[in-house]
Tab-separated table of C-alpha atoms and ligand atoms in Angstrom:
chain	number	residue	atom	x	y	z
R	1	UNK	CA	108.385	61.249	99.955
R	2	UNK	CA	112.261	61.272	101.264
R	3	UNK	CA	113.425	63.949	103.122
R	4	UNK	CA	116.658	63.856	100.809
R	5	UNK	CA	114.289	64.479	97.674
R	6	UNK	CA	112.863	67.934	99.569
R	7	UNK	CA	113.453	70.911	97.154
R	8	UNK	CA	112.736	74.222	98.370
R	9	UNK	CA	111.367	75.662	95.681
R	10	UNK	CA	107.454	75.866	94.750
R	11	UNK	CA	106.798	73.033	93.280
R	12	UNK	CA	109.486	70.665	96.117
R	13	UNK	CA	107.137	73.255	99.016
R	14	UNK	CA	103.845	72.107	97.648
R	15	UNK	CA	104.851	68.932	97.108
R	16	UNK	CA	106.003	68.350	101.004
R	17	UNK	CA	102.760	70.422	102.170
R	18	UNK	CA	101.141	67.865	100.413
R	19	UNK	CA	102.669	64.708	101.686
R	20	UNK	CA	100.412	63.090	104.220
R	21	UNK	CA	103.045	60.789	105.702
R	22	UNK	CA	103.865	60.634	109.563
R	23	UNK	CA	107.438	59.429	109.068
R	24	UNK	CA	108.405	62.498	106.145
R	25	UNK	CA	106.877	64.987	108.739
R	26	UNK	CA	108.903	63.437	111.574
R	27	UNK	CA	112.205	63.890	109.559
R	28	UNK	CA	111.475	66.843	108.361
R	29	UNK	CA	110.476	68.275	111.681
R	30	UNK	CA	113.398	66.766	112.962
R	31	UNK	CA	115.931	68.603	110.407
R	32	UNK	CA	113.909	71.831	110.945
R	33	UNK	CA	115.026	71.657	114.602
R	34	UNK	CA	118.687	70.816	113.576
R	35	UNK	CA	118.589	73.985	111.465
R	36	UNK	CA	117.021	76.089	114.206
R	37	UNK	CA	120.058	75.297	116.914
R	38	UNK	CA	122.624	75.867	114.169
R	39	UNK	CA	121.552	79.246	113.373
R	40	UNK	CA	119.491	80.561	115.593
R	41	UNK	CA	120.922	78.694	118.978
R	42	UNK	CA	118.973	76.198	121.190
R	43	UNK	CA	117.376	79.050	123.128
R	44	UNK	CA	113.196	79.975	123.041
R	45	UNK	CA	112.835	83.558	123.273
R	46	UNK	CA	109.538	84.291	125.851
R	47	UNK	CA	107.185	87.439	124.871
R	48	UNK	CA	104.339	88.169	127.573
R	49	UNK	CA	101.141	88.724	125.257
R	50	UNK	CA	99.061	91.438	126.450
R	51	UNK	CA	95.786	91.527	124.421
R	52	UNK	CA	94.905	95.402	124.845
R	53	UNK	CA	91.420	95.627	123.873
R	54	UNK	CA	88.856	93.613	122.029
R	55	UNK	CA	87.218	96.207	120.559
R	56	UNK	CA	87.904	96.368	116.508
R	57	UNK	CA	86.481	98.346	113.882
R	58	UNK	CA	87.038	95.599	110.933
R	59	UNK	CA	84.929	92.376	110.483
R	60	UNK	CA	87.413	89.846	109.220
R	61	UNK	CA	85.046	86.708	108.322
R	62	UNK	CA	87.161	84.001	110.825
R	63	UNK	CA	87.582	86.559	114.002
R	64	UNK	CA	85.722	85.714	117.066
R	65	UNK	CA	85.735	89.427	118.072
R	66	UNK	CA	85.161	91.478	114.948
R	67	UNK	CA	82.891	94.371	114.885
R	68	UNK	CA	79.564	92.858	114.084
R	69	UNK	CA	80.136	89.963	116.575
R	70	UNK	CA	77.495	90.411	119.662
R	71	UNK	CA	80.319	89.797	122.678
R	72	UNK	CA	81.518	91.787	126.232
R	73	UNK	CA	83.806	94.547	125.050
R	74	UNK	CA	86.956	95.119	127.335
R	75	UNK	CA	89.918	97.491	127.106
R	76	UNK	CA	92.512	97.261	129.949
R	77	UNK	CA	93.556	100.385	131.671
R	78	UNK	CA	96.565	101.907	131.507
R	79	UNK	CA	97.267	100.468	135.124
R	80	UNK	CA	96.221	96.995	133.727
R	81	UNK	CA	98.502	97.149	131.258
R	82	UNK	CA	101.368	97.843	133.133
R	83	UNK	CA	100.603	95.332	135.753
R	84	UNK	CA	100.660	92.844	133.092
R	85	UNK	CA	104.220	94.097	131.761
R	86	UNK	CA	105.430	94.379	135.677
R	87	UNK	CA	104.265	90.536	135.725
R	88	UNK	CA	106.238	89.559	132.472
R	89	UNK	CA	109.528	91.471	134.055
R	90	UNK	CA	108.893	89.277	137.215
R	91	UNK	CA	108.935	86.415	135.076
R	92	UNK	CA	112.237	87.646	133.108
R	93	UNK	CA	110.169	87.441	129.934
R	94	UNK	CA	112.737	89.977	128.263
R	95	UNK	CA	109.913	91.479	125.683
R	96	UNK	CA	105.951	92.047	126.060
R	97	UNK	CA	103.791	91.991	122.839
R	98	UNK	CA	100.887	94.334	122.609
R	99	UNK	CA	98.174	92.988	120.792
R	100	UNK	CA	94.116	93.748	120.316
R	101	UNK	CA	91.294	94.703	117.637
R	102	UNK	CA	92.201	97.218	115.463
R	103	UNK	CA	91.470	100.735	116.344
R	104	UNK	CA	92.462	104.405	114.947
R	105	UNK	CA	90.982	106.623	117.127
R	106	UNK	CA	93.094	109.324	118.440
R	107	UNK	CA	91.906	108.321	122.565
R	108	UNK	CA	93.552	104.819	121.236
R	109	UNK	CA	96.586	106.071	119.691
R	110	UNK	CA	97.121	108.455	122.654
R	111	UNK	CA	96.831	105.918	125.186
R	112	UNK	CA	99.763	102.970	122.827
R	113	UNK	CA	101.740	106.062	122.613
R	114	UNK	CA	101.421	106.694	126.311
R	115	UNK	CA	101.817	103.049	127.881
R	116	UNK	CA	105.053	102.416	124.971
R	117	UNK	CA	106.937	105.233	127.591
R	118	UNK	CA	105.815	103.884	130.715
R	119	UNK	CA	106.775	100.450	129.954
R	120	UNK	CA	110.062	101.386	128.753
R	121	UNK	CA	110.255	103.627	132.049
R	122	UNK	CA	110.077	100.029	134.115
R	123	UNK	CA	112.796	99.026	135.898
R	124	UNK	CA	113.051	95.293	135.048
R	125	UNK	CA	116.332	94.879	137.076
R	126	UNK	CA	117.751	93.557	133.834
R	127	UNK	CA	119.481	95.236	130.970
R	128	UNK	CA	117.610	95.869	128.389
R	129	UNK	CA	114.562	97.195	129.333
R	130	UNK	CA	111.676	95.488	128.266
R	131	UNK	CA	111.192	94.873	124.537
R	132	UNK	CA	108.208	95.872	122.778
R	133	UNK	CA	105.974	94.177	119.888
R	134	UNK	CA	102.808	95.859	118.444
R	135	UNK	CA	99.769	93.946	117.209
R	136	UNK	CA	97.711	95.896	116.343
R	137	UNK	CA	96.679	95.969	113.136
R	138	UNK	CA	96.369	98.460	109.883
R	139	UNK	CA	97.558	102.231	110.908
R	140	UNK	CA	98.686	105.288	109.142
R	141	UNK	CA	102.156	105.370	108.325
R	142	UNK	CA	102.162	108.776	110.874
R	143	UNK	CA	101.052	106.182	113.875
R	144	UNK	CA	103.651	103.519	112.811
R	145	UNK	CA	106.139	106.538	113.203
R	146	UNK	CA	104.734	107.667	116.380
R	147	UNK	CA	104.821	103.991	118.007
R	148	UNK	CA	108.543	103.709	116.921
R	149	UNK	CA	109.706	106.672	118.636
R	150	UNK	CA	107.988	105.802	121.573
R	151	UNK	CA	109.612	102.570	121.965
R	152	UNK	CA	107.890	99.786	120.303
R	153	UNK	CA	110.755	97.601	117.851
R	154	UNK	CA	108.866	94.916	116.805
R	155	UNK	CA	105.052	94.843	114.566
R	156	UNK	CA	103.398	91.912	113.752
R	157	UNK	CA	100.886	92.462	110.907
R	158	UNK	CA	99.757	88.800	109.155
R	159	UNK	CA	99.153	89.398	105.337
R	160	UNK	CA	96.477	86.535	106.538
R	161	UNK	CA	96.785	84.830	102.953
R	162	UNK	CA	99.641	85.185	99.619
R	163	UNK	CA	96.819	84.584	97.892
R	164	UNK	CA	94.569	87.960	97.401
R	165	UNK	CA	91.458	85.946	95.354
R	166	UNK	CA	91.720	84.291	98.909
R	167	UNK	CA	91.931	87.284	100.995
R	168	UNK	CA	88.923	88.535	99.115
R	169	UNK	CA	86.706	85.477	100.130
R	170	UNK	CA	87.562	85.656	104.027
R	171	UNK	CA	86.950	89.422	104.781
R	172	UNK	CA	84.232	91.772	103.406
R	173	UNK	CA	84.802	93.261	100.044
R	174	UNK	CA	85.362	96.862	101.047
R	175	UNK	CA	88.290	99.616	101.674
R	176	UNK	CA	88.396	98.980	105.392
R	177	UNK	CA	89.794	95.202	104.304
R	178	UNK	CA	92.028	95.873	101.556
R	179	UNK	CA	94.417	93.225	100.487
R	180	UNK	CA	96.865	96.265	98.824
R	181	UNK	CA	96.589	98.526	101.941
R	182	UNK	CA	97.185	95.252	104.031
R	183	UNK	CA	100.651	94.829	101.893
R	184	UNK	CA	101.350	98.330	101.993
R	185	UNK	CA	101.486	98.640	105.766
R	186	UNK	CA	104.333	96.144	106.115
R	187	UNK	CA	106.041	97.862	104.145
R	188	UNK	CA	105.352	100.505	105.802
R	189	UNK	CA	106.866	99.509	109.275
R	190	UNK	CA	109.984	97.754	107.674
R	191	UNK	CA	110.498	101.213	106.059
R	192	UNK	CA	110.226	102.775	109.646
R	193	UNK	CA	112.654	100.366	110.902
R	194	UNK	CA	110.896	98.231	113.010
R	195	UNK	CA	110.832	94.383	112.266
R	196	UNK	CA	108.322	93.577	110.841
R	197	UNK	CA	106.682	89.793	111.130
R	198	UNK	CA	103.931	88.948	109.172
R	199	UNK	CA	102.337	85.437	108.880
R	200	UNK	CA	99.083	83.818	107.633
R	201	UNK	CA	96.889	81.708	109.018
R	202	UNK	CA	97.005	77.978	107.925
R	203	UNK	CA	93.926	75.068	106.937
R	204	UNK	CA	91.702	78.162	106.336
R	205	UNK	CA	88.521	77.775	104.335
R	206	UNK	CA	89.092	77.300	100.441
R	207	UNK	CA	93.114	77.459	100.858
R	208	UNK	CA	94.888	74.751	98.659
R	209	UNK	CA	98.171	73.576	98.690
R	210	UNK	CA	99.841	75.984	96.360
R	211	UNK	CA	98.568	79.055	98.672
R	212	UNK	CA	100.701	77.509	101.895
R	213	UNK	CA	103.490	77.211	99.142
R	214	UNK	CA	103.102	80.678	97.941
R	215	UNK	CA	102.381	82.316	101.739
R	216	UNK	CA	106.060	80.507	102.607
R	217	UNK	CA	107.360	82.063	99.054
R	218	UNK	CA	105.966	85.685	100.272
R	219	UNK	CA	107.802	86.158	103.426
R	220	UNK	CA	110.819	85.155	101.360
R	221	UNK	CA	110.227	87.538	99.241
R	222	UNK	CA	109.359	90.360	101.887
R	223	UNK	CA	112.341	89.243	103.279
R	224	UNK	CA	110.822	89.469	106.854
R	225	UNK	CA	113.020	89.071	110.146
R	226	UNK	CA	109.910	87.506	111.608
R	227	UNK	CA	106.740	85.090	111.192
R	228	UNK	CA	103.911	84.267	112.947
R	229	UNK	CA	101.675	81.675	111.211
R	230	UNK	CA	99.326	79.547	112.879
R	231	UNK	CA	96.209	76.568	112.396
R	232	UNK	CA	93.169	78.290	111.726
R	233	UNK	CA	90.711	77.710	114.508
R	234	UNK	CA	86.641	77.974	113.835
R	235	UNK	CA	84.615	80.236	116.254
R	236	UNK	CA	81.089	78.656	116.372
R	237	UNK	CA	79.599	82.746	115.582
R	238	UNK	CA	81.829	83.623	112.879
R	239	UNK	CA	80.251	84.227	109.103
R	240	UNK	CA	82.826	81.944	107.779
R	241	UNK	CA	81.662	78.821	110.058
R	242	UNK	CA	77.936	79.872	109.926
R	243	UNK	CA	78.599	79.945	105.717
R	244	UNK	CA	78.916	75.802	106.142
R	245	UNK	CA	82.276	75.943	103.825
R	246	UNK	CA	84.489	73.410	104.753
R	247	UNK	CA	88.386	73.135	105.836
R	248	UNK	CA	90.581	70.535	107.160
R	249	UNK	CA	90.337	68.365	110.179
R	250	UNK	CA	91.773	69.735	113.781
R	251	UNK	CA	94.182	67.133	113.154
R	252	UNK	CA	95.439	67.873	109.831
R	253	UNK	CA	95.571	71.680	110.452
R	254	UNK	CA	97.734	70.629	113.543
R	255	UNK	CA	100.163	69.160	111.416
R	256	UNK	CA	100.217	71.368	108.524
R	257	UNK	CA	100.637	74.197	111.220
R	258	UNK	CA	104.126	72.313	112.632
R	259	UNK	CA	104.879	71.528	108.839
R	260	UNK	CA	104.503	75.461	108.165
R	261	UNK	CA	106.942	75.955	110.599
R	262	UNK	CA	109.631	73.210	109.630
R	263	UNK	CA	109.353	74.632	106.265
R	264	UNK	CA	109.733	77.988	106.802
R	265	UNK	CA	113.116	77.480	109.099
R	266	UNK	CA	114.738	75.454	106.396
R	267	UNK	CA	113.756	78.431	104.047
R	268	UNK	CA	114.606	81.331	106.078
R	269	UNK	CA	116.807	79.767	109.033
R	270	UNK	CA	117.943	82.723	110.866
R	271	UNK	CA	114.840	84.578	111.327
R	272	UNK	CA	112.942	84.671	114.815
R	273	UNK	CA	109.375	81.958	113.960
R	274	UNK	CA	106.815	82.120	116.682
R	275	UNK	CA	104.982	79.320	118.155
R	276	UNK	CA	101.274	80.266	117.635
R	277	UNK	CA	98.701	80.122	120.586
R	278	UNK	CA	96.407	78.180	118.072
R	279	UNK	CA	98.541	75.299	118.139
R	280	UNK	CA	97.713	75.105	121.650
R	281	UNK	CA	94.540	75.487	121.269
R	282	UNK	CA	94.746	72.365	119.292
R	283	UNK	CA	97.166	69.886	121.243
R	284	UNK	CA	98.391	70.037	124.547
R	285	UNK	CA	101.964	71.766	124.744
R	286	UNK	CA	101.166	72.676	121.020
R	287	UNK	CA	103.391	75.485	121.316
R	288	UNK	CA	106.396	73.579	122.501
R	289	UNK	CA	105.804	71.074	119.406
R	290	UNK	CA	105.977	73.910	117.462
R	291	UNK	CA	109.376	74.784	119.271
R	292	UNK	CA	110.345	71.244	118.151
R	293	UNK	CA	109.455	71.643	114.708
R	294	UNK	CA	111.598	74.978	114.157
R	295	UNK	CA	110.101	78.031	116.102
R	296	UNK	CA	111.813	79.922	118.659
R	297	UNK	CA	109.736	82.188	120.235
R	298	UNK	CA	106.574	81.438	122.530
R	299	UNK	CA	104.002	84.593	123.691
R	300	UNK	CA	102.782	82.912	127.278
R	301	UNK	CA	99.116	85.200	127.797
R	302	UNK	CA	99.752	87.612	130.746
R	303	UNK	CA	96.515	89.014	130.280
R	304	UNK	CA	94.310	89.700	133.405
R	305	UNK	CA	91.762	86.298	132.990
R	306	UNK	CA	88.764	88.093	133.298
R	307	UNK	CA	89.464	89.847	130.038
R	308	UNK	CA	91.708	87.389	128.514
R	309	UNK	CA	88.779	84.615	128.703
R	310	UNK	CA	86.602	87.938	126.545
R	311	UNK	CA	89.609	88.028	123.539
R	312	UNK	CA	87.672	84.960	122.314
R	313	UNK	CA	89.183	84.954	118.555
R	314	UNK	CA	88.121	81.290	118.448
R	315	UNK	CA	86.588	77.731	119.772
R	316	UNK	CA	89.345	76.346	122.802
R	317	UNK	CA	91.293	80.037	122.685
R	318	UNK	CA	90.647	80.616	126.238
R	319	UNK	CA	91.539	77.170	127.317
R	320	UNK	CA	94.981	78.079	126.579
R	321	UNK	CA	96.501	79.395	129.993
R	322	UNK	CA	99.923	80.491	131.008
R	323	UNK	CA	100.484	80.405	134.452
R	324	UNK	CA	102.734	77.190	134.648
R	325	UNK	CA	103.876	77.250	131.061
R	326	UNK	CA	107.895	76.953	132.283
R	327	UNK	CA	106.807	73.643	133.555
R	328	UNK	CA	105.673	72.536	130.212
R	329	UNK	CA	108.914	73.504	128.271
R	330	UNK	CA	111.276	70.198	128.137
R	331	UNK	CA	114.356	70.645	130.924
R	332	UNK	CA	116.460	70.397	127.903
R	333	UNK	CA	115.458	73.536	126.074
R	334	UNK	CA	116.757	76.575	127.552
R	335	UNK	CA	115.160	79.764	127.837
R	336	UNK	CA	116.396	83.025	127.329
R	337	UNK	CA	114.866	85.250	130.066
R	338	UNK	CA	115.930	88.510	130.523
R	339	UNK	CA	116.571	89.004	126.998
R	340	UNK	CA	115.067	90.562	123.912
R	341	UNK	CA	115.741	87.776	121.377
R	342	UNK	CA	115.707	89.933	118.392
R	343	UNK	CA	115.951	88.594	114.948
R	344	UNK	CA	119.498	87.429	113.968
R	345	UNK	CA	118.538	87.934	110.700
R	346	UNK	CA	117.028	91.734	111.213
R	347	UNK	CA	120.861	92.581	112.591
R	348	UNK	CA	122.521	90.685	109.389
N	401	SAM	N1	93.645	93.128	114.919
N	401	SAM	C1	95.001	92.883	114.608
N	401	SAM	C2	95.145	92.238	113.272
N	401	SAM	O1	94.174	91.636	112.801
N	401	SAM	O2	96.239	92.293	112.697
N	401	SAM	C3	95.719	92.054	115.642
N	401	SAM	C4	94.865	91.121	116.437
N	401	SAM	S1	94.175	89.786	115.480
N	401	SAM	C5	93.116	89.039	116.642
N	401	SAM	C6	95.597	88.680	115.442
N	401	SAM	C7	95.464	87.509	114.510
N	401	SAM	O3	94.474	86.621	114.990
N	401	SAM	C8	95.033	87.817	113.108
N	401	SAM	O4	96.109	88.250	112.315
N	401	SAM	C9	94.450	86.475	112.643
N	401	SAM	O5	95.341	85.770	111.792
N	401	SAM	C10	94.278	85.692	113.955
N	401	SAM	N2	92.934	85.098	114.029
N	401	SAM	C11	91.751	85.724	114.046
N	401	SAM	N3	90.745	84.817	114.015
N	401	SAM	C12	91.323	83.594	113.970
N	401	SAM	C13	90.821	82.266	113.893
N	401	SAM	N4	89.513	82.025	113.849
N	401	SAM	N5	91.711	81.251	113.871
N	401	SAM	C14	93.047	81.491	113.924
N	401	SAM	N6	93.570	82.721	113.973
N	401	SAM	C15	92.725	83.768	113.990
N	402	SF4	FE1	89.745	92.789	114.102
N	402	SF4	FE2	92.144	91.595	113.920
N	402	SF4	FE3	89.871	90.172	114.367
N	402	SF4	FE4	90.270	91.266	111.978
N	402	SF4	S1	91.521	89.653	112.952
N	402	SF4	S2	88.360	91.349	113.149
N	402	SF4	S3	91.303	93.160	112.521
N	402	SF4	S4	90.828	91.664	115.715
């Protein structure tokens, strides 16, 4: 396949996802990263990842720390947390993401609601103040409100698959992991106002080609001001590896995972694309290929290590650590530190 025969619609998407050829990928990552600097600028837009709490109430088939999963349970203290978002400010990260297992208990709620203030109460030195992204799962639409007011702008919530015959097959068939009420909370927050990013993850077990097209299709369609989409790592404990069923090579989901992300900014070319930690998991500077293939926006872990090594959502996750990541960014990328890096499409 030619780069100058790639259609963007379903059949020209699944056709490309398809394609095992290192020279279309190479072009097509290359004019992914053309697109990127003509729309969204040459800059990568730094988040400091803070991964609350490990503790979840759901048992998604793939996670490493779902419910039923025998592991060391963590939350960071409010202190903790604010270390962690003192450290990003040091670093002129410009935003902090909040991310853990998901949790509606009022302590929980309480305590978001509570660190939201005191992180937007930090004195970074820099105008803005810190930015704020939420990860942190399915909430009532009261909570989402809450959150808002208290400061967070930004929610990532993955839809996890287009495809809800697929959805069905990698969580447990019950309310708690509902594929509509999954939907319904992104719309949810892009109602509130925040923007919304959703994503799925990519090479999962019985995925095909047409559901990569058709996840690309969706945040199209949900018109989304933000993605975050990533490879599909195993954990060795997880029902979905103990089941035997098969997926692709570490390899192969490598490459479909930069291919996701080439696609996606020649689809939607001004929103913000995020280069997942599982790429790193999977290659070394896998986030800064990613950054090469069309993202713009990189979540370095600022977690304290002793917990950060317990968010274990899969085999190599913990491997992945920040403390010289600057050094691995190419000279000729710039950074924009200090600065929130919001979604040039969100302001359109
Ligand atoms: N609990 C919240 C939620 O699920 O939306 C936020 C935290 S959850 C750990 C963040 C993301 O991790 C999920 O959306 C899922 O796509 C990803 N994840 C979980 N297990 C994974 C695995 N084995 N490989 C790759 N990504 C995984
Ligand atoms: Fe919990 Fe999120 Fe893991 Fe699902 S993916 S088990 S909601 S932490």
């Amino acid at each position: 396949m030619e780069i100058k025969d790639l259609t963007l619609d379903r059949e020209g998407l699944i056709e490309a996802i398809a394609t095992e050829d290192a020279a279309f990928d190479e072009q097509l990552r290359a004019a992914a990263y053309r697109t990127k600097i003509a729309t969204v600028g040459e800059k990568v837009y730094l988040r400091g990842l803070i991964e609350i709490s490990n503790i979840c109430v759901k048992n998604c088939l793939y996670c490493g720390i779902r419910h039923d999963i025998p592991c060391q349970r963590y939350e960071l203290s409010d202190d903790e947390v604010l270390s962690a978002a003192q450290a990003a400010a040091r670093r002129h990260f410009g935003s902090v993401v909040i991310q853990g297992g998901e949790r509606t208990d009022a302590a929980f709620i309480r305590k978001v609601t509570r660190l939201l203030k005191a992180i937007k109460a930090i004195d970074t030195g820099e105008d803005p103040p810190l930015g704020i992204t939420l990860s942190l799962g399915e909430q009532p639409r009261e909570v989402y409100q809450e959150w808002f007011e208290a400061g967070a702008h930004r929610y990532l919530l993955r839809i996890e698959s287009s495809n809800p015959n697929l959805y069905r097959r990698i969580h447990p068939d019950d309310p708690l992991h509902s594929y509509e009420r999954r939907m319904q909370a992104i719309l949810d927050l892009k109602e509130i106002g925040y923007q919304a990013g959703t994503g799925a993850m990519i090479g999962v077990p019985f995925q095909t080609t047409q559901d990569l097209a058709d996840d690309l299709l969706l945040y199209k369609k949900l018109d989304v001001p933000m993605v975050g989409m990533g490879p599909y790592n195993p954990h060795p404990d997880s029902p979905l590896t103990l089941s035997g069923a098969t997926y692709p090579t570490a390899e192969r989901r490598f490459t479909l995972g930069l291919k996701m992300i080439a696609l996606l900014r020649l689809l939607m070319p001004d929103i913000n694309i995020a280069a997942a930690t599982s790429l790193e998991a999977l290659s070394d500077s896998g986030r800064v290929k990613g950054i090469l293939s069309g993202a713009n926006v990189i979540m370095p872990n600022v977690t304290p290590e002793e917990q950060m090594i317990k968010y274990n959502l899969y085999d190599r996750k913990t491997l992945v650590r920040d403390g010289s990541l600057k050094l691995s960014l190419p000279d000729d990328i710039p950074v924009g530190y200090g600065a929130w890096g919001d979604s040039l499409h969100f302001k359109r």
